[in-house]
């Protein structure tokens, strides 16, 4: 999720498409939160790791 978010944010930034930048930033934040929760041992949706 984090990698996809970075790619979308960069594409949106360089092409001046605001919605891609916004979606990219949201995916980065959600991916970071899921990674942190998974690292602490807390399973989200039955999984500790989200790819």
Short mmCIF file of N, CA and C in Angstrom, two decimals:
data_model
loop_
_atom_site.label_atom_id
_atom_site.label_comp_id
_atom_site.label_asym_id
_atom_site.label_seq_id
_atom_site.Cartn_x
_atom_site.Cartn_y
_atom_site.Cartn_z
N UNK A 1 0.81 -1.18 0.00
CA UNK A 1 0.00 0.00 0.00
C UNK A 1 0.86 1.26 0.00
N UNK A 2 1.92 1.20 0.76
CA UNK A 2 2.79 2.37 0.86
C UNK A 2 3.45 2.66 -0.49
N UNK A 3 3.92 1.62 -1.15
CA UNK A 3 4.58 1.81 -2.44
C UNK A 3 3.59 2.34 -3.48
N UNK A 4 2.40 1.77 -3.51
CA UNK A 4 1.37 2.26 -4.43
C UNK A 4 1.02 3.71 -4.14
N UNK A 5 0.93 4.06 -2.87
CA UNK A 5 0.64 5.43 -2.48
C UNK A 5 1.73 6.40 -2.94
N UNK A 6 2.98 5.98 -2.80
CA UNK A 6 4.09 6.84 -3.24
C UNK A 6 4.05 7.03 -4.75
N UNK A 7 3.80 5.95 -5.48
CA UNK A 7 3.73 6.05 -6.94
C UNK A 7 2.60 6.98 -7.37
N UNK A 8 1.41 6.80 -6.79
CA UNK A 8 0.28 7.65 -7.16
C UNK A 8 0.52 9.11 -6.78
N UNK A 9 1.12 9.34 -5.62
CA UNK A 9 1.39 10.70 -5.19
C UNK A 9 2.39 11.38 -6.13
N UNK A 10 3.41 10.66 -6.54
CA UNK A 10 4.40 11.24 -7.47
C UNK A 10 3.80 11.51 -8.84
N UNK A 11 3.00 10.57 -9.35
CA UNK A 11 2.36 10.80 -10.65
C UNK A 11 1.41 11.99 -10.56
N UNK A 12 0.64 12.06 -9.50
CA UNK A 12 -0.27 13.19 -9.32
C UNK A 12 0.46 14.51 -9.17
N UNK A 13 1.59 14.50 -8.49
CA UNK A 13 2.37 15.72 -8.29
C UNK A 13 2.97 16.22 -9.60
N UNK A 14 3.55 15.30 -10.38
CA UNK A 14 4.21 15.71 -11.62
C UNK A 14 3.24 16.04 -12.75
N UNK A 15 2.04 15.46 -12.73
CA UNK A 15 1.05 15.75 -13.78
C UNK A 15 0.00 16.76 -13.33
N UNK A 16 0.13 17.26 -12.12
CA UNK A 16 -0.80 18.25 -11.55
C UNK A 16 -2.24 17.74 -11.46
N UNK A 17 -2.39 16.45 -11.20
CA UNK A 17 -3.71 15.86 -10.99
C UNK A 17 -3.89 15.71 -9.48
N UNK A 18 -4.70 16.57 -8.91
CA UNK A 18 -4.84 16.65 -7.46
C UNK A 18 -5.44 15.39 -6.85
N UNK A 19 -6.38 14.74 -7.54
CA UNK A 19 -7.03 13.57 -6.97
C UNK A 19 -6.05 12.41 -6.80
N UNK A 20 -5.10 12.25 -7.73
CA UNK A 20 -4.10 11.20 -7.58
C UNK A 20 -3.18 11.48 -6.41
N UNK A 21 -2.82 12.74 -6.23
CA UNK A 21 -1.98 13.11 -5.10
C UNK A 21 -2.71 12.83 -3.79
N UNK A 22 -3.99 13.18 -3.72
CA UNK A 22 -4.77 12.95 -2.51
C UNK A 22 -4.91 11.47 -2.20
N UNK A 23 -5.25 10.67 -3.21
CA UNK A 23 -5.38 9.22 -3.02
C UNK A 23 -4.04 8.61 -2.61
N UNK A 24 -2.96 9.08 -3.21
CA UNK A 24 -1.63 8.59 -2.86
C UNK A 24 -1.28 8.85 -1.41
N UNK A 25 -1.56 10.06 -0.95
CA UNK A 25 -1.26 10.40 0.45
C UNK A 25 -2.12 9.58 1.40
N UNK A 26 -3.38 9.37 1.06
CA UNK A 26 -4.25 8.55 1.90
C UNK A 26 -3.73 7.12 1.98
N UNK A 27 -3.29 6.56 0.85
CA UNK A 27 -2.76 5.20 0.86
C UNK A 27 -1.47 5.09 1.66
N UNK A 28 -0.64 6.11 1.60
CA UNK A 28 0.59 6.11 2.40
C UNK A 28 0.26 6.08 3.88
N UNK A 29 -0.69 6.91 4.29
CA UNK A 29 -1.06 6.98 5.71
C UNK A 29 -1.69 5.66 6.18
N UNK A 30 -2.61 5.13 5.40
CA UNK A 30 -3.27 3.88 5.78
C UNK A 30 -2.26 2.73 5.82
N UNK A 31 -1.38 2.67 4.84
CA UNK A 31 -0.35 1.64 4.82
C UNK A 31 0.58 1.73 6.02
N UNK A 32 0.95 2.96 6.39
CA UNK A 32 1.82 3.14 7.55
C UNK A 32 1.12 2.71 8.84
N UNK A 33 -0.15 3.05 8.98
CA UNK A 33 -0.91 2.67 10.19
C UNK A 33 -1.03 1.15 10.27
N UNK A 34 -1.36 0.50 9.15
CA UNK A 34 -1.48 -0.96 9.16
C UNK A 34 -0.14 -1.63 9.45
N UNK A 35 0.94 -1.07 8.93
CA UNK A 35 2.27 -1.62 9.19
C UNK A 35 2.63 -1.49 10.66
N UNK A 36 2.37 -0.35 11.25
CA UNK A 36 2.69 -0.14 12.67
C UNK A 36 1.85 -1.06 13.55
N UNK A 37 0.56 -1.18 13.26
CA UNK A 37 -0.29 -2.07 14.06
C UNK A 37 0.12 -3.53 13.89
N UNK A 38 0.51 -3.93 12.69
CA UNK A 38 0.96 -5.29 12.48
C UNK A 38 2.27 -5.58 13.19
N UNK A 39 3.15 -4.58 13.26
CA UNK A 39 4.45 -4.77 13.93
C UNK A 39 4.29 -4.89 15.44
N UNK A 40 3.23 -4.32 15.99
CA UNK A 40 3.01 -4.42 17.42
C UNK A 40 2.30 -5.72 17.81
N UNK A 41 1.98 -6.55 16.80
CA UNK A 41 1.35 -7.83 17.10
C UNK A 41 -0.16 -7.79 17.07
N UNK A 42 -0.71 -6.68 16.71
CA UNK A 42 -2.17 -6.54 16.67
C UNK A 42 -2.66 -6.90 15.27
N UNK A 43 -3.49 -7.91 15.17
CA UNK A 43 -4.00 -8.35 13.87
C UNK A 43 -5.18 -7.48 13.45
N UNK A 44 -5.16 -7.03 12.23
CA UNK A 44 -6.25 -6.23 11.67
C UNK A 44 -6.92 -7.06 10.58
N UNK A 45 -8.19 -7.33 10.75
CA UNK A 45 -8.89 -8.14 9.77
C UNK A 45 -8.37 -9.57 9.69
N UNK A 46 -7.81 -10.07 10.77
CA UNK A 46 -7.30 -11.44 10.79
C UNK A 46 -5.90 -11.60 10.24
N UNK A 47 -5.26 -10.49 9.87
CA UNK A 47 -3.92 -10.57 9.30
C UNK A 47 -2.99 -9.62 10.04
N UNK A 48 -1.76 -10.05 10.20
CA UNK A 48 -0.76 -9.19 10.82
C UNK A 48 -0.01 -8.36 9.80
N UNK A 49 0.00 -8.82 8.54
CA UNK A 49 0.74 -8.12 7.49
C UNK A 49 -0.18 -7.90 6.29
N UNK A 50 -0.18 -6.69 5.79
CA UNK A 50 -0.96 -6.35 4.59
C UNK A 50 0.03 -5.99 3.49
N UNK A 51 -0.14 -6.58 2.33
CA UNK A 51 0.75 -6.31 1.20
C UNK A 51 0.10 -5.39 0.21
#
